[in-house]
Amino acid sequence: MSETRKIAAILVADVVGFSRLAGADEDRTLSRLRGLRSDLIDPAIAAHHGRVVKRTGDGALVEFRSVVDSVRCAIEVQNGMIERNAGLPPERRIEFRIGIHLGDVVEESDGDLMGDGVNIAARLEGIARPGAICLSEDAYRQVKARLDLAVSDLGETQLKNIAEPVRIYSLDVGLAAQSKAAQPTEPTTPDRPSPRLALPDMPSIAVLPFQNMSGDPEQEYFVDGMVDDIITGLSRIKWLFVIARNSSFTYKGRTVDVKQVGRELGVRYVLEGSVRKLADRVRITGQLIDAGTGAYVWAERYDRKSDDIFALQDEIALSVVGAIEPSLRRAEVERVKRKRPDSLDAYDLVLRAQPDVYSGMPERATKALVLLERALALDPTYALAHAFAAMCHHNRFLRAGLHEEDRAASIRYAQAAIVYGQDDALALTFAGFSIGMDGHDRAAAFAAFEAALAVSPSTALTYILGSVILGWTGEAERSIEWGERGMRLSPFDPWAFAAFGSLTLGYFQRGRYDEAAKAAYKAVQSNPAHSINYVLLAAPLAKLGRLEEAKAAAARVLELQPAFRYSRQFSGVDCAPALAASLSEALRATGLPE
């Protein structure tokens, strides 16, 4: 059975004294529970975007996309029960205990959830008073600044079968609390005005001081140093407006609301997190939040050994910046999609073009070029617009007939991107790729990649696209090294298929055909519309003697790209002769046209 590990907000609810109620009048109790589910509980879960994982006779396990949603749902249910129990004698009242935790869970293929994240929520439910809601510290930290709640700190408690003590908070629920929490709130502190600063033209972010959860003041230097490194790394991204440390650190030690931070600092996104150090282990969590809506854009947890604390600072900072950049770009693309077409500026036009550029498909490249030409008409020195245009012509060159005019245009736009984008890591990366793949100038390509990494060492895409050139030109070990490095920095990158493709080429050249096939399968899963992924899958399968699977992959190539001929493809990418010969031998057996 396949399983997926993830971070989730888990709510567990149970009826207090169900056996007593059922023993007194089972039919009436079950009928009342069915009515509560249909009239109160299920509508509240749906309204707050929850998913019922499983039900028991008198309870439920529910997953939510955020702790805020789970708490709002719990408050709505508990206040609904206060209304429904009004006037009933105590022995006939149905009351719920609710526990909420944010933690690591394992999702089975049937949708069931397991793991400590579920177990802790269940233990919290057992501790809660009738009609109350108990939150773990991890869950409470997510809502304390976003909802106006009366809270009791119950202290640290050792829960059954849970290794570490858990700090628990109990929410005082009442109709007043429900009215305040039923919609997003924007609290302000009385001693600090909250003026709304205008958002800058580019995406903007504030990195708040991470919370030191270790209870050791000596660890503050590590926590603050890591946040400093993250701010520095983000500041190297040309298209991102980053609030300076001196401003964001004014929030240190304070309970804040991200919407308030967004207003006061004039930013669209806020990054917050925490660090917990125990013995020789460090756990770091980070959340990127849209300050306008409160929605989560990205969240991740890092568990590391703390042998070299300064090396760990560098590693985590690079990982966080590398993961945030593509997540921010995706969020910005979705934001721009909501703007009216006649109100788009050059930046918006480039963002609108991005999904079509990233698709790798020639027909979508043509569509993107229309937007990019409009952007360049507004700003002829826009480096990323030139770089995206280079990629569009690259996609048309390799997948729509190898026309010389597309190859020449790819190189021309790439050279312009390098001229105008000396401080733009993404523009330099795409330009280097186009020059390497279409101009067959490996030295110029890697000069651009090195310049990109000098600007922003955490740009995962530089390593990913560099690994592709290394793979095709026969440098197997470096191809694997760069591909793995790129995926380490950005595990869910939209260009993951390219990294998996380069790993396939590296393993294939080393005769590790089983590993090559596995990597190629991942490339296909990452981008099933990219024809070259199936070429790279067919070759190692053929080498392994799995000809039926190899022929199926080859047939898919021709469905996506009917004019495909592998000899022309290898010539187009300047494939290393030994690699081309080995791939050709394998592909002949699949019936793919030479």
CSV table of N, CA and C in Angstrom, one decimal, residues 538 540-554 589-590:
chain,number,residue,atom,x,y,z
A,538,ALA,N,12.1,5.1,-22.4
A,538,ALA,CA,12.1,3.9,-23.4
A,538,ALA,C,13.5,3.3,-23.4
A,540,PRO,N,16.3,3.1,-21.2
A,540,PRO,CA,16.7,2.1,-20.1
A,540,PRO,C,15.8,0.9,-20.0
A,541,LEU,N,14.5,1.1,-20.3
A,541,LEU,CA,13.7,-0.1,-20.3
A,541,LEU,C,14.1,-1.1,-21.4
A,542,ALA,N,14.5,-0.6,-22.6
A,542,ALA,CA,15.0,-1.5,-23.6
A,542,ALA,C,16.2,-2.2,-23.2
A,543,LYS,N,17.1,-1.5,-22.5
A,543,LYS,CA,18.4,-2.1,-22.0
A,543,LYS,C,18.1,-3.2,-21.0
A,544,LEU,N,17.0,-3.0,-20.2
A,544,LEU,CA,16.7,-4.0,-19.2
A,544,LEU,C,15.9,-5.2,-19.8
A,545,GLY,N,15.6,-5.1,-21.1
A,545,GLY,CA,14.9,-6.2,-21.7
A,545,GLY,C,13.4,-6.1,-21.5
A,546,ARG,N,12.9,-5.0,-21.0
A,546,ARG,CA,11.4,-4.8,-20.8
A,546,ARG,C,10.8,-4.1,-22.0
A,547,LEU,N,10.8,-4.9,-23.1
A,547,LEU,CA,10.5,-4.3,-24.5
A,547,LEU,C,9.1,-3.8,-24.6
A,548,GLU,N,8.1,-4.5,-24.0
A,548,GLU,CA,6.7,-4.1,-24.1
A,548,GLU,C,6.5,-2.7,-23.5
A,549,GLU,N,7.1,-2.5,-22.3
A,549,GLU,CA,7.0,-1.2,-21.7
A,549,GLU,C,7.8,-0.1,-22.5
A,550,ALA,N,9.0,-0.5,-23.0
A,550,ALA,CA,9.8,0.4,-23.8
A,550,ALA,C,9.0,0.8,-25.1
A,551,LYS,N,8.3,-0.1,-25.7
A,551,LYS,CA,7.6,0.2,-26.9
A,551,LYS,C,6.4,1.1,-26.6
A,552,ALA,N,5.8,0.9,-25.4
A,552,ALA,CA,4.6,1.7,-25.0
A,552,ALA,C,5.1,3.2,-24.8
A,553,ALA,N,6.3,3.3,-24.2
A,553,ALA,CA,6.8,4.7,-24.0
A,553,ALA,C,7.2,5.3,-25.3
A,554,ALA,N,7.7,4.5,-26.3
A,554,ALA,CA,8.0,5.1,-27.6
A,554,ALA,C,6.8,5.5,-28.3
A,589,ALA,N,15.4,-0.8,-30.8
A,589,ALA,CA,14.6,-2.0,-30.4
A,589,ALA,C,13.1,-1.6,-30.1
A,590,THR,N,12.8,-0.3,-29.9
A,590,THR,CA,11.5,0.1,-29.5
A,590,THR,C,10.6,0.5,-30.7
